[in-house]
Coordinates of C-alpha atoms and ligand atoms in Angstrom, one line a residue:
Chain A
M1 CA 7.3 -4.3 16.5
P2 CA 5.1 -1.8 18.4
D3 CA 2.0 -3.1 20.1
L4 CA -0.9 -0.6 20.1
T5 CA -4.6 -0.4 20.7
L6 CA -6.9 0.6 17.9
D7 CA -10.5 1.4 19.0
G8 CA -10.0 -1.0 22.0
R9 CA -8.5 -3.9 20.0
P10 CA -4.9 -4.9 20.2
L11 CA -2.7 -4.6 17.1
R12 CA 1.0 -5.3 16.4
V13 CA 2.6 -3.5 13.5
A14 CA 6.1 -3.4 11.8
D15 CA 8.6 -0.8 13.0
G16 CA 8.2 2.5 11.1
T17 CA 4.4 2.0 10.4
S18 CA 2.4 5.2 10.4
V19 CA -0.8 5.4 12.4
A20 CA -2.6 5.9 9.0
A21 CA -1.4 2.5 8.0
A22 CA -2.4 1.0 11.3
L23 CA -6.0 2.1 10.7
A24 CA -6.0 -0.1 7.5
L25 CA -4.0 -3.0 9.1
G26 CA -6.2 -3.3 12.1
G27 CA -9.6 -1.9 11.0
D28 CA -11.5 -0.6 8.0
G29 CA -9.0 2.2 7.3
C30 CA -11.3 5.0 8.5
S31 CA -10.0 7.8 10.8
R32 CA -13.0 10.0 11.7
T33 CA -16.6 10.9 11.2
S34 CA -17.4 14.1 9.3
V35 CA -19.7 16.8 10.5
S36 CA -22.6 15.3 8.4
G37 CA -21.9 11.8 9.7
Q38 CA -19.8 10.3 6.9
R39 CA -16.9 8.0 7.8
R40 CA -13.6 9.3 6.3
A41 CA -10.1 7.9 5.7
P42 CA -6.7 9.5 5.1
L43 CA -6.7 11.4 1.8
C44 CA -3.5 13.4 1.1
G45 CA -1.0 11.3 3.1
M46 CA 1.1 14.3 3.8
G47 CA -0.3 16.4 6.6
I48 CA -2.5 18.8 4.5
C49 CA -6.1 17.6 4.4
Q50 CA -6.6 16.8 8.1
E51 CA -9.0 13.9 7.2
C52 CA -6.7 11.5 9.1
R53 CA -7.0 13.1 12.5
V54 CA -7.6 10.6 15.2
R55 CA -7.3 10.6 19.0
I56 CA -3.9 9.3 20.1
D57 CA -3.4 8.9 23.8
G58 CA -6.1 11.5 24.3
R59 CA -4.8 14.1 21.9
Q60 CA -6.0 14.9 18.4
R61 CA -3.1 14.1 16.0
L62 CA -2.6 13.4 12.3
A63 CA -2.4 9.7 11.6
C64 CA -0.4 10.2 8.5
Q65 CA 2.4 12.1 10.3
T66 CA 2.6 10.0 13.4
L67 CA 4.5 6.7 13.7
C68 CA 3.1 3.8 15.8
R69 CA 4.7 3.5 19.2
D70 CA 4.4 0.8 21.8
G71 CA 1.4 1.2 24.1
M72 CA -0.3 3.9 21.9
Q73 CA -4.1 4.2 22.3
V74 CA -5.7 5.2 19.0
E75 CA -9.3 6.1 18.7
T76 CA -11.2 6.8 15.5
R77 CA -14.6 7.4 17.0
A78 CA -13.8 9.8 19.8
Chain B
M1 CA 12.0 27.5 26.5
N2 CA 12.3 30.0 23.7
E3 CA 15.4 30.0 21.5
H4 CA 17.5 32.0 19.1
T5 CA 19.2 30.8 15.9
N6 CA 21.2 32.4 13.1
L7 CA 19.3 30.5 10.5
L8 CA 15.9 28.8 10.7
I9 CA 14.9 26.4 7.9
I10 CA 11.3 25.3 7.6
G11 CA 10.9 21.9 5.8
A12 CA 13.5 19.1 5.7
G13 CA 12.8 17.8 2.2
P14 CA 15.5 17.9 -0.5
A15 CA 15.6 21.7 -0.5
G16 CA 15.7 22.2 3.3
L17 CA 18.4 19.5 3.7
A18 CA 20.6 21.0 0.9
A19 CA 20.1 24.5 2.4
A20 CA 21.3 23.3 5.8
L21 CA 24.3 21.5 4.4
A22 CA 25.3 24.6 2.3
A23 CA 24.8 27.0 5.2
A24 CA 26.5 24.8 7.9
P25 CA 30.1 26.0 7.3
R26 CA 29.2 29.6 7.9
A27 CA 26.4 29.7 10.4
T28 CA 27.0 29.4 14.2
R29 CA 23.6 27.7 14.8
I30 CA 21.0 26.4 12.3
V31 CA 17.5 25.1 13.3
L32 CA 15.9 22.8 10.7
L33 CA 12.3 21.8 11.4
D34 CA 9.7 19.7 9.7
D35 CA 6.2 18.4 10.5
N36 CA 7.0 14.8 9.4
P37 CA 8.4 12.3 11.8
L38 CA 11.5 11.8 9.7
P39 CA 13.6 14.1 7.4
G40 CA 13.3 13.7 3.6
G41 CA 10.2 15.6 2.5
Q42 CA 7.7 14.2 0.1
I43 CA 10.0 12.1 -2.0
W44 CA 12.4 10.5 0.5
R45 CA 10.1 8.7 2.9
D46 CA 11.3 5.7 5.0
G47 CA 8.8 3.2 6.2
P48 CA 8.1 -0.5 6.4
Q49 CA 7.4 -0.5 2.7
A50 CA 10.0 2.0 1.5
K51 CA 13.8 2.5 1.4
V52 CA 15.3 5.9 0.8
P53 CA 18.0 6.0 -2.1
A54 CA 21.6 6.0 -1.0
Q55 CA 22.3 9.6 -2.2
A56 CA 19.4 10.8 -0.1
R57 CA 20.4 8.9 2.9
Q58 CA 23.9 10.3 2.7
L59 CA 22.7 13.9 2.4
R60 CA 20.5 13.3 5.5
E61 CA 23.3 11.8 7.5
Q62 CA 25.7 14.6 6.5
V63 CA 23.2 17.2 7.7
L64 CA 22.3 15.5 11.0
A65 CA 26.1 15.0 11.7
C66 CA 26.7 18.8 11.6
T67 CA 27.0 19.7 15.3
N68 CA 25.6 23.2 14.6
V69 CA 22.4 21.9 13.1
Q70 CA 19.5 21.3 15.4
Y71 CA 16.8 19.3 13.8
Y72 CA 13.3 19.1 15.2
S73 CA 10.9 16.5 13.8
G74 CA 7.2 16.4 14.0
T75 CA 7.2 20.2 14.5
R76 CA 4.9 22.7 12.7
V77 CA 4.7 26.4 12.5
I78 CA 1.7 27.9 14.4
A79 CA 2.1 31.7 14.4
Q80 CA 4.3 34.7 14.0
P81 CA 4.3 36.3 17.5
G82 CA 6.6 39.1 16.6
P83 CA 9.3 40.2 14.1
D84 CA 11.7 37.5 13.1
T85 CA 10.0 35.0 15.4
L86 CA 7.9 32.0 14.8
L87 CA 5.8 30.0 17.3
V88 CA 6.2 26.3 16.7
E89 CA 4.7 23.1 18.2
D90 CA 5.7 19.5 18.5
P91 CA 3.7 16.6 20.0
E92 CA 4.9 17.6 23.5
R93 CA 5.3 21.4 23.7
G94 CA 5.1 24.8 22.0
W95 CA 7.9 27.4 21.9
Q96 CA 9.2 30.4 20.1
I97 CA 12.2 30.5 17.8
R98 CA 13.8 33.9 16.9
Y99 CA 16.0 34.0 13.8
D100 CA 18.4 36.2 12.0
R101 CA 17.6 34.6 8.6
L102 CA 14.8 32.3 7.5
I103 CA 14.6 29.9 4.6
L104 CA 11.2 28.5 3.6
C105 CA 11.5 25.0 2.1
T106 CA 7.8 24.1 2.6
G107 CA 7.5 22.1 -0.7
A108 CA 4.3 21.4 -2.5
R109 CA 1.1 19.5 -2.0
E110 CA -1.2 17.7 -4.5
L111 CA -4.0 19.6 -6.2
L112 CA -7.1 17.5 -5.2
L113 CA -10.2 18.4 -7.1
P114 CA -13.8 17.4 -6.1
F115 CA -15.7 14.9 -8.1
P116 CA -18.8 12.8 -7.1
G117 CA -17.8 10.1 -4.5
W118 CA -14.3 11.6 -3.7
T119 CA -15.1 11.6 0.0
L120 CA -15.5 7.8 0.1
P121 CA -13.0 5.8 2.1
G122 CA -10.7 4.2 -0.5
V123 CA -10.2 7.4 -2.5
T124 CA -6.8 9.1 -1.9
G125 CA -4.5 11.5 -3.6
A126 CA -2.1 10.0 -6.2
G127 CA 1.1 11.0 -4.5
G128 CA -1.0 10.6 -1.3
L129 CA -1.4 6.9 -2.0
Q130 CA 2.3 6.6 -2.6
A131 CA 3.1 8.3 0.7
L132 CA 0.5 6.1 2.6
I133 CA 1.9 2.9 1.1
K134 CA 5.4 3.9 2.1
G135 CA 4.1 4.3 5.6
G136 CA 2.8 0.8 5.6
I137 CA -0.8 0.8 4.2
P138 CA -1.3 -2.7 2.8
V139 CA -2.2 -2.9 -1.0
H140 CA -1.3 -6.5 -1.7
N141 CA -3.7 -8.0 -4.3
Q142 CA -5.8 -4.8 -4.3
R143 CA -7.2 -3.4 -7.5
I144 CA -6.1 0.2 -7.9
V145 CA -7.0 2.9 -10.4
I146 CA -4.7 5.9 -10.6
A147 CA -6.0 9.1 -12.2
G148 CA -5.2 12.8 -12.5
S149 CA -2.2 14.4 -14.0
G150 CA 1.6 14.5 -14.1
P151 CA 4.6 12.2 -13.6
L152 CA 3.6 11.4 -10.1
L153 CA 0.9 9.1 -11.4
L154 CA 3.5 6.8 -12.7
A155 CA 5.7 7.0 -9.6
S156 CA 2.7 6.2 -7.5
A157 CA 1.7 3.2 -9.7
A158 CA 5.3 1.9 -9.4
T159 CA 5.2 2.0 -5.6
A160 CA 1.7 0.3 -5.6
K161 CA 2.9 -2.5 -7.9
A162 CA 6.1 -3.0 -6.0
N163 CA 3.9 -3.7 -3.0
G164 CA 1.8 -6.3 -4.8
A165 CA -1.2 -4.2 -6.0
R166 CA -2.8 -4.7 -9.4
V167 CA -2.9 -1.3 -11.1
L168 CA -5.8 -1.6 -13.5
R169 CA -5.5 1.8 -15.1
I170 CA -3.5 5.0 -15.0
A171 CA -5.7 7.8 -16.4
E172 CA -3.7 10.9 -17.4
Q173 CA -5.9 13.9 -18.3
A174 CA -3.4 15.5 -20.7
S175 CA -3.6 14.7 -24.4
G176 CA -1.4 12.0 -26.0
A177 CA 0.3 14.8 -28.0
A178 CA 1.2 16.8 -25.0
V179 CA 2.7 13.8 -23.2
A180 CA 4.6 12.7 -26.3
G181 CA 5.9 16.2 -26.7
F182 CA 7.2 16.2 -23.2
A183 CA 8.7 12.7 -23.6
A184 CA 10.5 13.9 -26.7
Q185 CA 12.3 16.6 -24.7
L186 CA 13.4 14.2 -22.0
P187 CA 16.8 13.3 -23.6
R188 CA 17.9 16.8 -22.5
W189 CA 17.8 15.5 -18.9
P190 CA 19.1 11.9 -19.3
R191 CA 18.5 11.0 -15.7
K192 CA 14.8 11.8 -16.1
L193 CA 14.7 9.9 -19.3
L194 CA 15.9 6.8 -17.6
Q195 CA 13.5 7.3 -14.7
S196 CA 10.5 7.6 -17.0
I197 CA 11.5 4.5 -19.0
S198 CA 11.7 2.5 -15.7
L199 CA 8.3 3.8 -14.7
F200 CA 6.4 3.1 -18.0
D201 CA 3.2 1.1 -17.5
R202 CA 1.0 -0.7 -20.1
Q203 CA -2.1 0.6 -18.4
Y204 CA -1.2 4.2 -19.0
R205 CA -3.8 6.1 -21.0
T206 CA -3.8 9.8 -22.0
A207 CA -6.9 12.0 -22.6
S208 CA -8.5 10.1 -19.7
H209 CA -10.0 11.5 -16.6
V210 CA -12.2 10.4 -13.6
L211 CA -15.9 11.2 -13.6
A212 CA -17.0 9.6 -10.3
A213 CA -16.0 7.3 -7.5
L214 CA -18.7 4.7 -7.0
G215 CA -19.8 3.0 -3.8
T216 CA -22.0 3.6 -0.8
D217 CA -20.0 3.4 2.4
R218 CA -16.6 2.8 0.7
L219 CA -15.2 2.8 -2.8
E220 CA -16.4 0.0 -5.0
G221 CA -15.5 1.2 -8.4
V222 CA -14.7 4.2 -10.6
R223 CA -16.3 5.8 -13.7
L224 CA -13.7 7.2 -16.1
K225 CA -13.9 9.1 -19.4
H226 CA -11.4 8.0 -22.0
K227 CA -11.3 9.7 -25.4
G228 CA -15.0 10.7 -25.1
K229 CA -16.2 7.2 -24.0
V230 CA -17.4 6.4 -20.4
V231 CA -15.9 3.3 -18.8
E232 CA -16.6 1.8 -15.4
M233 CA -14.2 -0.5 -13.4
A234 CA -14.6 -2.2 -10.1
C235 CA -11.6 -1.4 -7.8
D236 CA -10.5 -1.2 -4.2
R237 CA -8.7 2.1 -4.3
L238 CA -8.7 5.2 -6.5
A239 CA -5.7 7.5 -6.2
C240 CA -6.4 10.8 -7.9
G241 CA -4.2 13.9 -7.9
F242 CA -4.0 16.7 -10.5
G243 CA -0.4 17.8 -10.1
L244 CA 1.4 19.7 -7.4
I245 CA 0.8 23.2 -6.1
P246 CA 3.4 25.1 -4.0
N247 CA 2.8 25.5 -0.3
I248 CA 2.8 29.3 0.0
Q249 CA 0.6 29.9 3.0
L250 CA 3.4 30.5 5.5
A251 CA 5.2 32.8 3.1
E252 CA 2.0 34.8 2.5
A253 CA 1.4 35.1 6.2
L254 CA 5.0 36.5 6.5
G255 CA 4.3 39.1 3.8
C256 CA 6.4 37.5 1.0
A257 CA 5.3 38.3 -2.5
V258 CA 3.7 35.5 -4.6
E259 CA 3.8 35.1 -8.4
Q260 CA 1.8 32.6 -10.3
Q261 CA 0.8 30.8 -7.1
A262 CA 4.5 30.3 -6.0
I263 CA 6.8 32.2 -3.7
A264 CA 8.5 34.9 -5.8
V265 CA 12.4 34.8 -5.4
D266 CA 15.3 36.5 -7.0
A267 CA 18.6 34.9 -8.3
W268 CA 19.8 34.4 -4.7
Q269 CA 16.5 32.7 -3.8
A270 CA 15.6 35.8 -1.7
T271 CA 11.9 36.6 -1.3
S272 CA 10.5 40.1 -1.2
Q273 CA 10.9 40.2 2.6
P274 CA 14.4 41.1 3.9
G275 CA 16.2 38.1 5.5
I276 CA 13.6 35.6 4.2
Y277 CA 14.7 33.1 1.4
A278 CA 12.7 30.3 -0.3
A279 CA 13.8 27.2 -2.2
G280 CA 12.4 24.1 -3.7
E281 CA 8.9 23.2 -4.7
C282 CA 7.4 26.1 -2.7
T283 CA 8.9 28.4 -5.4
G284 CA 7.4 26.2 -8.2
F285 CA 7.0 22.6 -9.1
G286 CA 10.0 20.9 -10.7
G287 CA 11.3 17.8 -9.0
S288 CA 14.0 17.0 -6.5
E289 CA 17.0 18.0 -8.5
R290 CA 15.7 21.5 -8.8
A291 CA 14.8 21.6 -5.1
L292 CA 18.4 20.4 -4.2
V293 CA 20.1 23.1 -6.2
E294 CA 17.8 25.9 -5.1
G295 CA 18.2 24.8 -1.5
A296 CA 22.0 24.9 -1.8
I297 CA 21.8 28.4 -3.4
A298 CA 19.6 29.7 -0.6
G299 CA 21.8 28.2 2.1
C300 CA 24.9 29.8 0.6
A301 CA 23.2 33.2 0.0
A302 CA 21.6 33.3 3.4
T303 CA 25.1 32.9 5.0
G304 CA 26.8 35.5 2.8
N305 CA 28.6 33.1 0.5
R306 CA 27.5 34.7 -2.7
Q307 CA 30.3 33.3 -4.8
A308 CA 29.4 29.7 -4.0
A309 CA 25.7 30.5 -4.6
Q310 CA 26.5 32.0 -8.1
Q311 CA 28.4 28.9 -9.1
L312 CA 25.2 26.9 -8.9
W313 CA 23.1 29.2 -11.1
R314 CA 23.8 27.2 -14.3
R315 CA 22.7 23.9 -12.7
R316 CA 19.6 25.6 -11.5
A317 CA 18.8 27.0 -15.0
R318 CA 19.0 23.5 -16.4
W319 CA 16.4 22.1 -13.9
H320 CA 14.2 25.2 -14.4
G321 CA 14.1 24.2 -18.1
F322 CA 12.9 20.7 -17.0
A323 CA 10.2 22.3 -14.8
S324 CA 8.8 24.5 -17.5
A325 CA 8.6 21.5 -20.0
L326 CA 6.8 19.6 -17.3
N327 CA 4.3 22.3 -16.4
N328 CA 3.4 23.0 -20.1
A329 CA 2.8 19.4 -20.9
F330 CA 0.5 18.7 -18.0
A331 CA -1.7 21.8 -18.1
L332 CA -5.2 21.0 -16.9
D333 CA -8.1 20.4 -19.3
P334 CA -11.0 22.9 -18.6
A335 CA -13.4 19.9 -18.6
L336 CA -12.1 19.1 -15.1
K337 CA -13.9 22.1 -13.8
S338 CA -17.3 20.4 -14.4
L339 CA -16.7 17.2 -12.5
A340 CA -18.5 18.2 -9.3
T341 CA -22.3 18.0 -9.2
A342 CA -24.6 20.1 -7.0
D343 CA -24.3 17.7 -4.0
T344 CA -20.5 17.0 -4.3
L345 CA -18.8 18.1 -1.1
V346 CA -16.2 20.7 -2.0
C347 CA -15.1 21.5 1.5
R348 CA -14.5 18.1 3.3
C349 CA -13.9 19.7 6.7
E350 CA -17.2 21.4 6.9
D351 CA -19.1 19.3 4.4
V352 CA -20.0 22.2 2.1
P353 CA -21.5 21.1 -1.2
Y354 CA -20.8 22.6 -4.6
A355 CA -24.3 24.0 -4.8
A356 CA -23.7 26.2 -1.7
L357 CA -20.7 27.8 -3.4
V358 CA -21.9 28.7 -6.9
G359 CA -22.9 32.3 -7.4
H360 CA -20.7 33.8 -4.8
R361 CA -18.4 36.6 -5.8
D362 CA -15.2 35.5 -4.2
W363 CA -13.5 33.3 -1.7
R364 CA -14.2 35.6 1.2
Q365 CA -17.9 35.9 0.5
A366 CA -18.3 32.1 -0.1
K367 CA -16.4 31.4 3.1
L368 CA -18.6 33.6 5.3
A369 CA -21.8 32.4 3.7
S370 CA -21.0 28.6 3.7
R371 CA -18.1 28.0 6.1
C372 CA -16.2 26.6 3.2
G373 CA -12.5 26.7 4.2
M374 CA -13.2 27.4 7.9
G375 CA -12.4 23.8 9.0
A376 CA -9.3 22.1 10.1
C377 CA -7.4 22.1 6.8
Q378 CA -7.9 25.9 6.7
G379 CA -8.7 25.9 3.0
R380 CA -5.6 24.1 1.9
V381 CA -7.7 21.5 0.0
C382 CA -10.9 23.4 -0.8
G383 CA -9.1 26.8 -1.3
A384 CA -7.0 25.3 -4.1
A385 CA -10.0 23.5 -5.5
T386 CA -12.2 26.6 -5.7
A387 CA -9.3 28.6 -7.1
H388 CA -9.3 26.1 -9.9
L389 CA -13.1 25.8 -10.2
F390 CA -14.1 29.4 -9.8
G391 CA -10.9 31.4 -10.1
W392 CA -11.2 32.6 -6.5
Q393 CA -8.0 33.8 -4.8
P394 CA -7.8 32.3 -1.3
S395 CA -6.9 34.9 1.3
A396 CA -3.6 34.7 3.2
P397 CA -4.0 32.5 6.2
R398 CA -4.4 33.8 9.7
P399 CA -2.8 32.2 12.8
P400 CA -2.9 29.5 14.0
F401 CA -1.5 28.3 10.6
S402 CA -2.4 24.8 11.6
P403 CA -4.6 23.5 14.4
A404 CA -2.7 24.1 17.7
R405 CA -3.1 23.1 21.3
I406 CA -4.2 25.7 23.9
D407 CA -0.9 25.5 25.8
T408 CA 1.0 26.3 22.6
L409 CA -1.1 29.3 22.0
L410 CA -0.4 30.5 25.5
C411 CA 3.3 30.7 24.5
L412 CA 2.3 33.6 22.2
E413 CA 2.4 35.8 25.3
E414 CA 6.0 34.9 26.2
T415 CA 8.8 37.2 25.2
G416 CA 12.6 36.9 25.3
D417 CA 14.9 33.9 25.0
A418 CA 15.5 31.4 27.7
Ligands
FAD1 C1 3.7 12.5 -2.6 C2 4.8 13.0 -3.5 C3 5.6 12.2 -4.1 C4 6.6 12.7 -4.9 N1 7.5 11.8 -5.6 C5 8.4 12.3 -6.4 C6 9.3 11.4 -7.1 O1 9.2 10.2 -7.0 N2 10.3 12.0 -7.8 C7 10.5 13.4 -7.9 O2 11.4 13.9 -8.6 N3 9.6 14.2 -7.3 C8 8.6 13.7 -6.5 N4 7.8 14.5 -5.9 C9 8.0 15.9 -6.1 C10 8.7 16.3 -4.8 O3 7.9 17.1 -4.0 C11 10.0 17.0 -5.1 O4 10.8 16.3 -6.0 C12 10.8 17.3 -3.8 O5 10.4 16.5 -2.8 C13 10.7 18.7 -3.5 O6 11.5 19.0 -2.4 P1 11.2 20.2 -1.4 O7 12.3 20.1 -0.4 O8 11.0 21.4 -2.2 O9 9.8 19.9 -0.8 P2 9.2 18.6 0.0 O10 9.9 17.4 -0.3 O11 7.7 18.7 -0.2 O12 9.5 19.0 1.5 C14 8.9 20.0 2.3 C15 8.8 19.6 3.7 O13 8.4 20.6 4.5 C16 7.4 20.2 5.4 N5 6.6 21.4 5.7 C17 5.8 22.2 4.9 N6 5.3 23.2 5.5 C18 5.7 23.1 6.8 C19 5.4 23.9 8.0 N7 4.6 24.9 7.9 N8 6.0 23.5 9.2 C20 6.8 22.4 9.2 N9 7.1 21.6 8.1 C21 6.5 22.0 7.0 C22 6.6 19.1 4.6 O14 5.9 18.3 5.4 C23 7.8 18.4 3.9 O15 8.4 17.4 4.7 C24 6.8 14.0 -5.1 C25 5.9 14.9 -4.5 C26 4.9 14.4 -3.7 C27 3.9 15.4 -3.0
FES2 S1 -4.0 12.2 5.2 FE1 -4.2 14.3 4.9 S2 -3.5 15.2 6.7 FE2 -3.1 13.0 7.0

């Protein structure tokens, strides 16, 4: 059961949970803000659309292709 | 830390796994890589809300047990720094892989078409929702509408229901006659017949398509057209996908010929480029059975075992028959070209509206004038959409093939193996 931080708030998820799922479990499901200021959420679920990109431990990564790990820091507004 | 391998396989879905297993007895060293955290491709996904079928688990274990197969997860292809060499990146590092033979098993993605409101949080692809649920997205007690086209709608509905969602409607754009015609052919492939019976849903409607996703900050409802009538439904999620399209970008960048939007291959699954093979959904949509047999043929052929490859041709022909029945039945209604309105964003990366695209001559011109396709997805979503809407041919991608870190790009300079 990894413990992570989502936008500063602690969150515990089941093993094997994707970061995309963590966004919905611990927040409003959104991953990023678009160039015109709209909030967006994962769309394709398979590494194509890039809508799910978030900052994980300081690096831009795809939430749908990343599994939650203990101690991970996930930011959707960075 | 560059390396050399006899056989490099891109994609660890059914096709890539079958290719690795078939090639293992004759190759000294095989590298299998995939951008997902676990092997299995689109169909076989493990997660807190999913279990992979026994046959798939077995195949995966067999491949990973081969001592000459090196599997890299979470690894994507970034560039082609030289002949027979690819630059790849995982979450930690970038490096070059030089190969004698290459098999592309890059699979397919969903065709996502723009309609008003499709950028609202709560709207996903149809297969996209299935994948997200398997990864642990909660849908318990949520009201879900699934729309678009193809058998994936039913598969996605089944996953949603199994996880406690209320599926209010499954809107298939194809006509009732087309779907019935397809269903009538299913007894030719008994396994598929059984699968489709188990997936049948009372909320399934043909000749039905999405008009708009409704809501301000997130999805609140959906407007559908069913047999000419407009209906609105309140819902928490809309999952909308219009069938699958082969991932051909890497093949195009490597100079492989493409036919009908899929990688062109011969009877040995060989592409037009010497030493490069392709198998599975990147050569055309047709389900996991087809991907498995194509992968096995490619694995045999790429390691010089033509006899074993040839023995699989009959099985492949059978699944090619299934693929063509499928593709004919779910051909897209031209009405779907007029869903987007002037202010509907077509390019979600650069927020380019439909109005900024109409009137351009081709993809290149539209791209330069509007930045459509210049964002992070590199036209994988909007390029396919504008191909459907305007008939534009997206250009072959330039490196980096997916967003890469600077330290990975610096590896482009390196030469030779470690
Ligand atoms: C969401 C979804 C659900 C599906 N569900 C079913 C189903 O229930 N039943 C069914 O019969 N069919 C289903 N399909 C169809 C399914 O795609 C095929 O049956 C089968 O998975 C095809 O196998 P494949 O090996 O050709 O491709 P895939 O399974 O798509 O595997 C390709 C793999 O390659 C990876 N990849 C692609 N490009 C790169 C790259 N450049 N670098 C690194 N890795 C890369 C992908 O991430 C993926 O893991 C589904 C498809 C989708 C998209
Ligand atoms: S949801 Fe599309 S790339 Fe992750």
